[in-house]
Structure formats: C-alpha cells, structure tokens
XYZ file of C-alpha atoms in Angstrom:
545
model
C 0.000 0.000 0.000
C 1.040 3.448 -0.828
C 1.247 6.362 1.109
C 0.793 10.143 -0.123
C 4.489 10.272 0.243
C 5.057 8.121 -2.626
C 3.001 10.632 -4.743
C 5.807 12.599 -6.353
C 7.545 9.336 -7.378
C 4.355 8.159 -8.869
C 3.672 10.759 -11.194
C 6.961 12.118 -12.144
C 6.680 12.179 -15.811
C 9.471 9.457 -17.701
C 11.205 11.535 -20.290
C 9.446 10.975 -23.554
C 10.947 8.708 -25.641
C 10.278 8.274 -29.385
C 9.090 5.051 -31.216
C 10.491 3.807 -34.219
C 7.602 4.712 -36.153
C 8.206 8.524 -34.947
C 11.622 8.396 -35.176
C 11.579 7.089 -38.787
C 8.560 9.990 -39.651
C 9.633 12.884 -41.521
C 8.543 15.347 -38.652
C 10.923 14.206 -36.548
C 14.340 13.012 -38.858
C 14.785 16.690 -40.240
C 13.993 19.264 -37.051
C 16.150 22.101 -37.170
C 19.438 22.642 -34.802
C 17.440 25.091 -32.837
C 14.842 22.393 -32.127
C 17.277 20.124 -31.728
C 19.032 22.641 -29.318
C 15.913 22.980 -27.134
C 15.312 19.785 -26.861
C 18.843 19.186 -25.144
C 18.122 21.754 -22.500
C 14.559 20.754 -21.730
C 15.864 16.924 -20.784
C 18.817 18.705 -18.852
C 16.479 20.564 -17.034
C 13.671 18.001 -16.374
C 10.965 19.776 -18.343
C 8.705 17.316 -19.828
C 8.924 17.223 -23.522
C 6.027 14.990 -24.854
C 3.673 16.566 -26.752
C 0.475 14.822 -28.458
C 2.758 11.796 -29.099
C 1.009 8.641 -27.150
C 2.690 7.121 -23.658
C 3.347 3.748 -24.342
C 2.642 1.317 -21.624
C 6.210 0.588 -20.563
C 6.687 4.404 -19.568
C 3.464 4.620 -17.481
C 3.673 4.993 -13.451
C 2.021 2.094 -11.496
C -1.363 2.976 -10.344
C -1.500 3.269 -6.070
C -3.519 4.237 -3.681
C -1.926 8.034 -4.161
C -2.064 8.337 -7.543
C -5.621 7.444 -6.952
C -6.464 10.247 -4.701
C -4.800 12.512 -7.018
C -7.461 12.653 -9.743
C -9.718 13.967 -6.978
C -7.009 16.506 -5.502
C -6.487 17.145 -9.191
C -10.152 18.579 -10.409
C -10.971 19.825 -6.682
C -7.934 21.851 -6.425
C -8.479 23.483 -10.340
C -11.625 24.468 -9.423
C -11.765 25.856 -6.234
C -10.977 29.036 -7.269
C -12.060 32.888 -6.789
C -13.140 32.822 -11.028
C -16.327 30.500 -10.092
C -17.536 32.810 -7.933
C -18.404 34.858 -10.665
C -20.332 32.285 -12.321
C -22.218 32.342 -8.646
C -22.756 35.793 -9.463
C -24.782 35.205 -12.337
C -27.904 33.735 -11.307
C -29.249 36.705 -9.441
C -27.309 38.918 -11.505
C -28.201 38.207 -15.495
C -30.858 35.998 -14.414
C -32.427 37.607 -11.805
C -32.928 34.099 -9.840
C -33.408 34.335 -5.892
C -31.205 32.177 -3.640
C -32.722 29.059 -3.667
C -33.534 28.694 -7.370
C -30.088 29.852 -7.962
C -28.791 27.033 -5.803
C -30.785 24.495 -7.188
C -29.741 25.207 -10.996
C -26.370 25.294 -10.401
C -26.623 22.096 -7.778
C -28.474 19.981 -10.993
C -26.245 21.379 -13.292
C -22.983 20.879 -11.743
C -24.346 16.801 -11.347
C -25.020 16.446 -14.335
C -22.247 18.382 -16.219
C -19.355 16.911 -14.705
C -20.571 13.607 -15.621
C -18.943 14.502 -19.585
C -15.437 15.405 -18.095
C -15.369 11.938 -16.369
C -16.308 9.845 -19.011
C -14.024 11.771 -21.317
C -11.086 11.323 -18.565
C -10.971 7.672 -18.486
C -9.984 7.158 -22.281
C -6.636 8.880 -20.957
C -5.277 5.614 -18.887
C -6.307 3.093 -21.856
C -5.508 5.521 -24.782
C -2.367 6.583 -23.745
C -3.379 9.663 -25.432
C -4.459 13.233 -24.816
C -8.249 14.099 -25.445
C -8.048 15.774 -29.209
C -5.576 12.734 -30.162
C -8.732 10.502 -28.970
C -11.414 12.288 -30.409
C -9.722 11.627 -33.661
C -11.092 8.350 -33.332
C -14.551 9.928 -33.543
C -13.853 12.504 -35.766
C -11.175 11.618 -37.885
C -7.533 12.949 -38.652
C -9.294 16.125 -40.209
C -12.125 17.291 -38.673
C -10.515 16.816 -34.807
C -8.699 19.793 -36.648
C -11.979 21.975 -36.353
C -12.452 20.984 -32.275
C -8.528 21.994 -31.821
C -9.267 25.446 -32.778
C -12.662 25.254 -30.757
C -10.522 23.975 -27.952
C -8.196 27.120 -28.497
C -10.479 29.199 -28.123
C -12.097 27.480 -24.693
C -8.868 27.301 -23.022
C -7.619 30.680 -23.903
C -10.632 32.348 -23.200
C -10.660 30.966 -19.840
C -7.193 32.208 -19.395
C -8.525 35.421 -19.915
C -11.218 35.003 -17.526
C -8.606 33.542 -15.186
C -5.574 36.117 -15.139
C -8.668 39.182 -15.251
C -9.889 37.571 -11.870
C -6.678 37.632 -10.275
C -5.963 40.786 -11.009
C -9.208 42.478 -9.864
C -8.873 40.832 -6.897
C -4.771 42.142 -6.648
C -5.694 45.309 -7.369
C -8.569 45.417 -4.670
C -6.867 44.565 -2.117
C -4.152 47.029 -2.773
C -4.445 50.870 -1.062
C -7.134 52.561 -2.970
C -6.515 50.422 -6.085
C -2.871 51.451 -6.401
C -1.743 48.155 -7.758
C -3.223 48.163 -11.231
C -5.592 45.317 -12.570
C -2.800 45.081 -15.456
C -0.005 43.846 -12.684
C -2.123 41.266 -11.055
C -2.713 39.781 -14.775
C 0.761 39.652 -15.735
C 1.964 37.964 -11.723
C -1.079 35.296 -12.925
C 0.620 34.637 -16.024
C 3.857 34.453 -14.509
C 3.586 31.973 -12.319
C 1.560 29.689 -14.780
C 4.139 30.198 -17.679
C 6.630 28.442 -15.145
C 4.301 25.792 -13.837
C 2.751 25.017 -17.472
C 6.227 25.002 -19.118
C 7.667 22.553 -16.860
C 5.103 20.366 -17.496
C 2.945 17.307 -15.986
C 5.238 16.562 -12.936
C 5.331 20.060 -11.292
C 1.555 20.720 -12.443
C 0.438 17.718 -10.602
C 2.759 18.721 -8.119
C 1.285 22.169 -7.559
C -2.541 21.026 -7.968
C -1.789 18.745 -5.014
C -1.682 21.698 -2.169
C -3.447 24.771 -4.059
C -6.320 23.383 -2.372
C -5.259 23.763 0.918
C -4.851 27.675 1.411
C -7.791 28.303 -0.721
C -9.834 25.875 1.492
C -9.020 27.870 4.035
C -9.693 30.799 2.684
C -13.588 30.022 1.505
C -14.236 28.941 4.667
C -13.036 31.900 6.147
C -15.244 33.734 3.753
C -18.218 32.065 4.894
C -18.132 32.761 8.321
C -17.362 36.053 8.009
C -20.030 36.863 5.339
C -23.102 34.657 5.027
C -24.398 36.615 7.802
C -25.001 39.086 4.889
C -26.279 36.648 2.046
C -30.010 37.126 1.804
C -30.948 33.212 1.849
C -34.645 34.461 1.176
C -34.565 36.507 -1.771
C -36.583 35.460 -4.475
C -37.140 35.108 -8.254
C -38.212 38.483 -10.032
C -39.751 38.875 -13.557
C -43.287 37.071 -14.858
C -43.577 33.774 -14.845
C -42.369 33.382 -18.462
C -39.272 35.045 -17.538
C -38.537 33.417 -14.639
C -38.813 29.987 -16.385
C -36.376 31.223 -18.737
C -34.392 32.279 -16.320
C -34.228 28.784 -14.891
C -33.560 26.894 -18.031
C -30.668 29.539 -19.251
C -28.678 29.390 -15.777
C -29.255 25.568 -15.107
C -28.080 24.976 -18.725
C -24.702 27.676 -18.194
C -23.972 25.695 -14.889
C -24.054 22.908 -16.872
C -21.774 24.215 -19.982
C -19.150 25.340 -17.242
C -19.032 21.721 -16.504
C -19.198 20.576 -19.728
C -16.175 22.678 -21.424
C -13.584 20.807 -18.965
C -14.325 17.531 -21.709
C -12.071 18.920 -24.455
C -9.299 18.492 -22.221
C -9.800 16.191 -19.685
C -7.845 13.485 -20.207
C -4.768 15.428 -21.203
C -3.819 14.806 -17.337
C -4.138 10.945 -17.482
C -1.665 9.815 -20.123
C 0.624 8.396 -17.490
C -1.965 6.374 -15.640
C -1.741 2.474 -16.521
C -3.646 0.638 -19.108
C -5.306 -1.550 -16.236
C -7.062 1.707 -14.343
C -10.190 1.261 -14.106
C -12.702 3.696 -16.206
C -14.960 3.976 -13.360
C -12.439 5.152 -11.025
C -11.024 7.326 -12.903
C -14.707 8.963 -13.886
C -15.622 8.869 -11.159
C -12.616 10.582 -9.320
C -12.772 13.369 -11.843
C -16.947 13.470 -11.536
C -16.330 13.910 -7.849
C -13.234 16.591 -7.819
C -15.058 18.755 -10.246
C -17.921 18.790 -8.882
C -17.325 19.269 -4.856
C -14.677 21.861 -5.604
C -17.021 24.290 -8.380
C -20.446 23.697 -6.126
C -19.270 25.014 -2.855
C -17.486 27.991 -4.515
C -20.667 29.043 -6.948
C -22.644 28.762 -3.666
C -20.722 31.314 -2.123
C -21.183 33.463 -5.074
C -24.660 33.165 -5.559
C -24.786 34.599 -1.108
C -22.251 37.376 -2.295
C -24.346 38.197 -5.291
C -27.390 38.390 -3.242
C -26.295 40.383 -0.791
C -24.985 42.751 -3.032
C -28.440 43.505 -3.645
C -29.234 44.130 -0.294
C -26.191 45.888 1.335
C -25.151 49.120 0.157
C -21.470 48.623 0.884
C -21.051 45.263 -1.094
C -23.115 46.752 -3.845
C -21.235 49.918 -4.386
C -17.920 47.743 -4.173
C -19.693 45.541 -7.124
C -20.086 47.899 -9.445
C -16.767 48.731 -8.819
C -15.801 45.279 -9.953
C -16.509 41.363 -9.732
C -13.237 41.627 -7.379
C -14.045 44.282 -4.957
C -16.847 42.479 -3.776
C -14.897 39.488 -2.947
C -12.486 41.671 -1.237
C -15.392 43.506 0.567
C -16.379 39.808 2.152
C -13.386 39.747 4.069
C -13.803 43.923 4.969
C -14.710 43.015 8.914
C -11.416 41.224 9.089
C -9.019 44.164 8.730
C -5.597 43.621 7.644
C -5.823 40.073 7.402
C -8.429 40.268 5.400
C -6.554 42.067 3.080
C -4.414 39.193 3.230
C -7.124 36.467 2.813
C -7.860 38.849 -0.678
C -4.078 38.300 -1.850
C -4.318 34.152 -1.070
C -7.688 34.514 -3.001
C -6.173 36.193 -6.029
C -3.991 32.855 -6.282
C -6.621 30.453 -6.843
C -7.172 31.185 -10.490
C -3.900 30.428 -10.825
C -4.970 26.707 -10.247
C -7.320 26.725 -12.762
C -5.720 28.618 -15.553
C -2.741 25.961 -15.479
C -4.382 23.046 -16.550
C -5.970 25.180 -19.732
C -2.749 26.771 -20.971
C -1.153 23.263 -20.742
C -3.816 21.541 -22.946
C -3.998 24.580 -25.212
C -0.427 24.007 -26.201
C -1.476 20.411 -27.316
C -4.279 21.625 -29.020
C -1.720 23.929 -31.159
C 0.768 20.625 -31.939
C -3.153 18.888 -33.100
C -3.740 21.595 -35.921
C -1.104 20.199 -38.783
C 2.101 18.983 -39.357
C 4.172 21.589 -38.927
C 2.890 22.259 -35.894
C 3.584 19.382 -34.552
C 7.055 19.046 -33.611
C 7.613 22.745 -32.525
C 7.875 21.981 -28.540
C 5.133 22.345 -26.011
C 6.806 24.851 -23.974
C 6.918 27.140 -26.976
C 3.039 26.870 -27.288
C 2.598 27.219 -23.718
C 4.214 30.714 -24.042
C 2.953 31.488 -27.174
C -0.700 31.007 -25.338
C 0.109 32.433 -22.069
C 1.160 35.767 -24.276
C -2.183 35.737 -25.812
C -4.226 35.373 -22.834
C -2.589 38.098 -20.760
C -2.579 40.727 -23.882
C -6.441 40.069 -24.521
C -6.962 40.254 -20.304
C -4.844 43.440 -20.608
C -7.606 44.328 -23.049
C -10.564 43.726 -22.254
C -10.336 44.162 -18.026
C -13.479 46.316 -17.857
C -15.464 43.610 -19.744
C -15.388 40.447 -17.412
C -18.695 39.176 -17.970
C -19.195 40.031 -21.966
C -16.278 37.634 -22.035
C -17.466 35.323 -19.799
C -21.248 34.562 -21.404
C -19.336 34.732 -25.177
C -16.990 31.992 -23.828
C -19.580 29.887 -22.289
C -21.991 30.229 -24.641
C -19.642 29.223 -27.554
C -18.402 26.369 -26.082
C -20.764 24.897 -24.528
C -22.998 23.777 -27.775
C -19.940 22.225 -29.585
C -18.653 20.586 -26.789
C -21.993 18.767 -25.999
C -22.284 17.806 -29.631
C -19.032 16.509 -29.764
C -19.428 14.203 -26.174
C -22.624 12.986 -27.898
C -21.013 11.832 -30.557
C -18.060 10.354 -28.499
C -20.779 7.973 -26.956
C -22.365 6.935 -29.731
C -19.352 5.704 -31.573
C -18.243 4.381 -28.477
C -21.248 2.581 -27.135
C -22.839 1.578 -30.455
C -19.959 1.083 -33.026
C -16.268 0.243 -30.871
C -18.056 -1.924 -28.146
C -21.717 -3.565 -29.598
C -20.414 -3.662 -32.999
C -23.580 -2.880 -34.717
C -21.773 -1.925 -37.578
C -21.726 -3.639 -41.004
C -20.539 -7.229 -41.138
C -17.654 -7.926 -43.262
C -18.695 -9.761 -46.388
C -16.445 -10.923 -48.754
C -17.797 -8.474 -51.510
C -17.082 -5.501 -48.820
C -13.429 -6.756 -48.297
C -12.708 -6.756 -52.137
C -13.955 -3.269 -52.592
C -11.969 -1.826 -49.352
C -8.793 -3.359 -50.512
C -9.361 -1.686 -53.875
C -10.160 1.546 -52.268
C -6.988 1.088 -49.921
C -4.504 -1.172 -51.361
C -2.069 -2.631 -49.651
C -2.970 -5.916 -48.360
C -5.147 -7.195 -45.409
C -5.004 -7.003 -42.186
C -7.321 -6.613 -39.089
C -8.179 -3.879 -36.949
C -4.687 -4.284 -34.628
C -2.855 -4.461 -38.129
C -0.400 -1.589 -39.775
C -3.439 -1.576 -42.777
C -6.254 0.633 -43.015
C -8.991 -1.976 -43.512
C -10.603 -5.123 -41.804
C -10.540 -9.088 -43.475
C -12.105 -10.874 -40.860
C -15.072 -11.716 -42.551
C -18.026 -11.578 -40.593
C -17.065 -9.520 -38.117
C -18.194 -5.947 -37.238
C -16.456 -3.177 -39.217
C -15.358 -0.860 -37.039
C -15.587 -2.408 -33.603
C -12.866 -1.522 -31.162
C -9.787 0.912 -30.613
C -6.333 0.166 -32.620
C -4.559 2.714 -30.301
C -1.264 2.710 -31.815
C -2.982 4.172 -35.003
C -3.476 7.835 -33.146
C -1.618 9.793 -36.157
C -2.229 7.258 -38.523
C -4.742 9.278 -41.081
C -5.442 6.085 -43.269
C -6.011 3.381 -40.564
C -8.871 6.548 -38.582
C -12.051 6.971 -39.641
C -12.811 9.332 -42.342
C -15.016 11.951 -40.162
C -17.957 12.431 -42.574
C -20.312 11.439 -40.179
C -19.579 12.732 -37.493
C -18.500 16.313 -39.577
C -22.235 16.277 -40.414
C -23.577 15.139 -37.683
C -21.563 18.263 -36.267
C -22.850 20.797 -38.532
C -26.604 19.332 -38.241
C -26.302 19.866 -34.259
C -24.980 23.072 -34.726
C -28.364 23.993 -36.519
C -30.605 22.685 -33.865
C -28.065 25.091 -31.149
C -28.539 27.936 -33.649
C -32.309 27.419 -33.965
C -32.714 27.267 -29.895
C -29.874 29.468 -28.255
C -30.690 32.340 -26.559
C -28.034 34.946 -26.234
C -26.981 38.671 -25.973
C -25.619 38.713 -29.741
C -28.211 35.851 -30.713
C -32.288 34.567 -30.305
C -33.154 31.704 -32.377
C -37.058 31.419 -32.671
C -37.410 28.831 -30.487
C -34.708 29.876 -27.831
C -37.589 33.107 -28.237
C -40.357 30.994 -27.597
C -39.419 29.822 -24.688
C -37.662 32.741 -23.312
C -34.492 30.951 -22.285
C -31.416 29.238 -23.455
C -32.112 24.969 -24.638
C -29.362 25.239 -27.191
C -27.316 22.525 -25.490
C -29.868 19.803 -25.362
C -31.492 19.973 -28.642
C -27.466 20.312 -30.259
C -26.809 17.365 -28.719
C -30.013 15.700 -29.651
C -30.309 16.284 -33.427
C -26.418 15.644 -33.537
C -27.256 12.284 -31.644
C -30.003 11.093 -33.737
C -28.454 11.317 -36.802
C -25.051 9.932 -35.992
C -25.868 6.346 -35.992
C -27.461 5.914 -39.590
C -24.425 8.248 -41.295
C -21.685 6.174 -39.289
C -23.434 3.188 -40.347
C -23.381 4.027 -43.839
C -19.788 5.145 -43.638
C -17.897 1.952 -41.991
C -20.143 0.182 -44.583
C -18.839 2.364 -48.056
C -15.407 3.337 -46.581
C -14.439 0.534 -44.143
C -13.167 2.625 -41.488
C-alpha cells in the first residue's frame, strides 16, 4: 500500500521517448538545430517534452492508492478558485434568480455536467493519449482539426477570464486600487508560464496543495459573510421570464461543466492501461464537482447580498473583485491578506488550460507538430494576458461569449463520443464484413489485409463488425482513422438545432424566443445524436473505417 508520500515518485513524468515509427517519420528526422538545441536543455532541465505523441505502456507509473487520490485533488484543487464565484454571481445577476432557485440550478447542473469530463477522462489511462488525439477516433484525422481550434479558443478564453480575476482581486486589495488590474494579470501569467512550461510533474505537483490555502480561505469567507447573504430573496420577472431564467442558468452551470471535456484526459496519459474507467470517472466526476459547487454557492450569497447591502453593492459595481475583497472587509488587515491568497486560486485553474492549449496547437497540422510544447505554452500564455490586458473592464461580456460558444460544440461533440463508443467500438452494430465488402476496401486502400490491430487501413475478418474496437497505436495514422464524414455532419446538423434554440446577448433563435431561455445545449446534442448512428453506419459500410 502506498502512502501520499510516494506521490511525487508516482507521477513524475518518464522523459518521452520516441518510437520507431516517430523516429523514422519525416517530422521528426529533419527538425532544425534550434529544435534540436531545445530539446537538449529541456531533458537537462527536467521539463517534460512529450507533446500529443502517445505514452506507451512501458513508460506509465504504477497505479497506487496516491495516484488514486490525485485525480480527486487534481479537479478539486483546479476548481476551487475565486473565477467560479463569478459564475455564482450570475444567477441573481443576469438571471435575476433568488437564492434558492439559484442554488438548485447550479446544484443539478454541476451533477449532471461533470458527468462529460469523467467519461471523457478515463480514455486517458487506456488511450495513452491526450483528449483531441482521442477524439480523432470519432472525428477523424481532419475534422478533430476543427475541435482543436474550438478547444483554443475554450482554453484561452478561460485564461482570460482567469488572469482578469486575479488581477481584480490584486488590485482590490491594494491601497485605494494602487496596484493596477494590469499587474495582477501579468503575476497570474507568470507563475503559470513556469508551472505550465515545466510540465505534468510540477503541475500535478502544484494542484496537489493549491487546495489547501484556498480551502481555508472560503471557509473563512463564509463565516465572516453569510451573515449578509439574503438566503430568502426570491425570483423576479413574470412567470415566463422566470422559467427562462431557470432553463438559461441551469443549462450555463451545466456548460461550465461541460467545457472541462475537451481536455480532460490530457492529465491521465501516465496512468496504466489496467485503471479502471470507473475510477477514474468517477474521481474526476467527484473533484469537479465538490470543488465548483461550494465555490458558486458562495457566489450566488455574495451576489445576493450585493443587492441588499449598500457597501457590497457599491464595491460591485466597482468590480466582480471588490466584492470578494469587501467579504473579508470586517477582518481588517488580514483580510486584506485572505484577498491576496484569493487572487492565487485562479492560478490553479488557468494551469491546466494553458497546458492543454499548447497540445491543441501541436493537433492543428504537421508543422505544428514538432515545434515543442513549452513554446506553445508561451505562445498562449502571451495571448491570454494581452487580450486580459484588453478587455479588463469587460469580465462578464467575455465570460457569457466563452460559455456560450463552447458549450454547444462541446456537448455535440461528447454525444457523438458515446455513440461511436457505445454503439460502433463496443456492440459492434456496424456492417458485417462480407467478402464483396473486403474486395472493394482493398481496392479503395490497397495494400494488403489485415485486421483492426494491423499496420493496414482496412478489416478481413469476414463476418465480423467493421469498425468495432480501438487500434490505439494508429493515433496519427490518417489512413487506418475513420474518415469523419459522419460525425462532420452530424456536427454541422447539431450546430443547426443550437442555432435554432440558443438564446443569447448577440443571438435569439425562434425557439430559444419561444421559450424565453437558453435549450441550445440539449437539442445540439439531440439532433447531432439522432443522426449519428445511420451516417456512421453508412460510412464503416462504403469506406471501411
């Protein structure tokens, strides 16, 4: 039996080493001295250099009772952080819920939400991959292309959202908001440029005790300031409205949870084959949602009693920031202190995006590829604290654009995860091979026969189910993964149904106007979901992959 102790040992990251397929590949035989150079100095220095390229099972840690707890520590730790508040904030704000609907939404929709990062999680131990590299198995080599740059735009946008945060909060806390909002951003980025360029082992590392102080610190919060929450304030608007209301935050609550899917299992690659996919979702399930629930709760009191207090309210229109500072006002200097421990915590949860949106960049082509993560990672953190620099008087603008955005394409694309999954890799319901089938995929691919563990891109084993299981040493293989027209449609079909239903600042379809709130998300994922199954079948049948 293991002992926390024996964490660090667990998950320190093997240097990546490159098989003879990757060595042999083009990408890698002519890299330039200066990548050659870097390379060098990142093994001399311990920085993990593995990019999108897949663990194999011989450089995998063994799975112990630490390593265990560590998914939860993991997802609790990212997400209890000062940023959710402000999604707290919300309900009574933009939605003009009371306390206890508010509560309730975000209760439902934090259950039900986190359930997609969990499942998506536990293809990280068995893959051996990171989440875009498995969704090409879905998707296909090409159109995983498209969710890379929706990814980008997730994971950088909650940067933004992250570093703006923390430097509200920095500059709140300072005398008379001497320290500017533009300082606190760039000490945010700062400190996760050197966490996120190191890579996996000091990440996991850090994500271990963040927790702690900000534990601390919410719980400080709450005994100092839920005196003030008004616990009885209720729903305004007609009924119509309010029902909107409902459906629109219930169904953001649930998008927050939703978004962590594109990237998921990006921390899991060095997990062994044998974990268990229950465990693992249901570490991740747990983490996420325990660590985002009690925070949002403590928004939704602050948000309320903003409404009620004069003091709070005049320090929230001052800024999402100054009213968590204000919390801690009958605390004095220390809770001036509690403000700087708070500005921290977004720290936690902007790491784990920057890291995966440097994998995302090495998914989008070729050349992309084999430029190194850390040069990504800087490339992103640069972006995110220039547009936070930007756009630090806009907070929430940027924070319904992100979540609405994501949240429709990421539901679509989880749908169609499970489909293929459940229906195609594991029930085989797809075509049987026949041998008239066989002779026209070997004409369409020549190159001899094989099976679905093979080096060749289609099946022989005639009468078995085209398309059933994973061949996971085919992750960057375009010919041996499917071709992606199904699911590309079935993409661009759910996309119609979110456009038809959405209800947003820049956007009303007619329905999402009919019923005065927000059902984008489930109908996306429903259209997308009903007409997966029928274009998949059709496609393993014609194409054989």
């Amino acid at each position: 039996m293991s002992t926390p102790g024996d964490l660090e040992s667990d998950l320190k990251t093997p240097p990546a080493k490159e098989s003879p397929a990757a060595s042999s590949s083009p990408r890698t035989r002519h890299r330039p001295q200066w990548l050659k150079t870097l390379t060098y100095w990142e093994d001399r220095l311990g920085i993990e250099g593995r990019g999108i390229s897949r663990v194999p099972p011989s450089e995998r840690h063994p799975l112990t009772l630490s390593s265990i707890l560590q998914m939860f520590i993991l997802w609790f730790s990212i997400n209890l952080t000062a940023n959710n508040l402000a999604i707290g904030f919300l309900g009574p704000v933009v939605f003009n819920l009371g306390f206890r609907d508010s509560v309730l939404c975000l209760l439902f929709g934090n259950l039900a939400g986190s359930f997609a990062p969990g499942y998506v999680a536990s293809f990280g131990p068995i893959s051996g991959s990171r989440t875009l590299v498995v969704g090409r198995y879905t998707m296909g080599y090409w159109a995983t292309k498209l969710c890379a740059i929706l990814q980008l735009c997730g994971t950088l946008g909650f940067g933004v959202i992250d570093v703006l945060v923390c430097g509200q909060i920095l500059s709140a806390v300072s005398k008379d908001g001497s320290l500017s909002v533009i300082v606190g951003i760039v000490v945010a980025s700062v400190v996760t440029a050197v966490v996120c360029m190191i890579g996996m082992r000091i990440f996991q590392k850090y994500e271990r005790y963040a927790f702690i102080p900000q534990v601390i610190i919410f719980s400080i919060m709450a005994g100092v300031a839920a005196k003030h929450f008004d616990t009885t304030s209720e729903s305004t608007g007609s009924p119509a409205q309010i029902r909107g209301g409902l459906i629109s935050f219930f169904f953001l609550c649930f998008n927050v949870m939703v978004i962590w899917s594109i990237c998921a299992g990006d921390y899991y690659p060095y997990y062994p084959e044998n974990t268990p996919r229950l465990l693992t979702g249901a570490m991740t399930h747990l983490g996420i949602c325990l660590g985002m629930t009690f925070v949002q709760i403590l928004g939704v009191g602050l948000a309320t009693g903003a409404a009620k207090h004069r003091t709070w309210g005049s320090a929230f229109e001052k800024g999402q920031g100054q009213l968590m500072v204000e919390a801690y006002a009958p605390l004095g200097g220390f809770g001036k202190f509690c403000g700087v421990v708070l500005a921290m915590g977004p720290i936690a949860n902007n790491i784990p995006g920057i890291y995966s949106s440097a994998l995302a960049w090495q998914t989008l082509s070729p050349p992309t590829s084999p430029i190194p993560r850390t040069l990504w990672t800087l490339l992103g953190l640069i972006l995110t604290t220039l547009a936070g620099i930007l756009g630090r008087n806009h907070l929430y603008t940027i924070f319904e654009n992100i979540l609405s955005l994501l949240g429709y394409w990421c539901a679509i694309f989880i749908t169609i995860h499970i489909l293929e999954e459940a229906l195609f890799r594991r029930l085989g319901l797809g075509p049987k091979l026949t041998p008239e089938l066989h002779a026209r995929y070997v004409k369409a691919n020549p190159g001899g026969g094989g099976n679905r563990n093979s080096s060749t891109p289609h099946p022989t084993v005639i009468g078995e189910s085209v398309g059933k299981g994973y061949d996971w040493d085919a992750w960057d293989d375009r010919n041996r993964l499917p071709v992606g027209l199904a699911a590309t449609t079935s993409f661009v079909v759910g996309w119609v149904g979110a456009v038809l239903c959405m209800s947003q600042v820049w956007w009303t379809g007619p329905v999402g106007r009919a019923v005065k709130g927000d059902i984008g998300v489930p109908v996306a994922a429903g259209v997308a979901g009903l007409v997966y199954p029928g274009l998949r079948w059709v496609e393993l049948w014609w194409l054989g992959r």
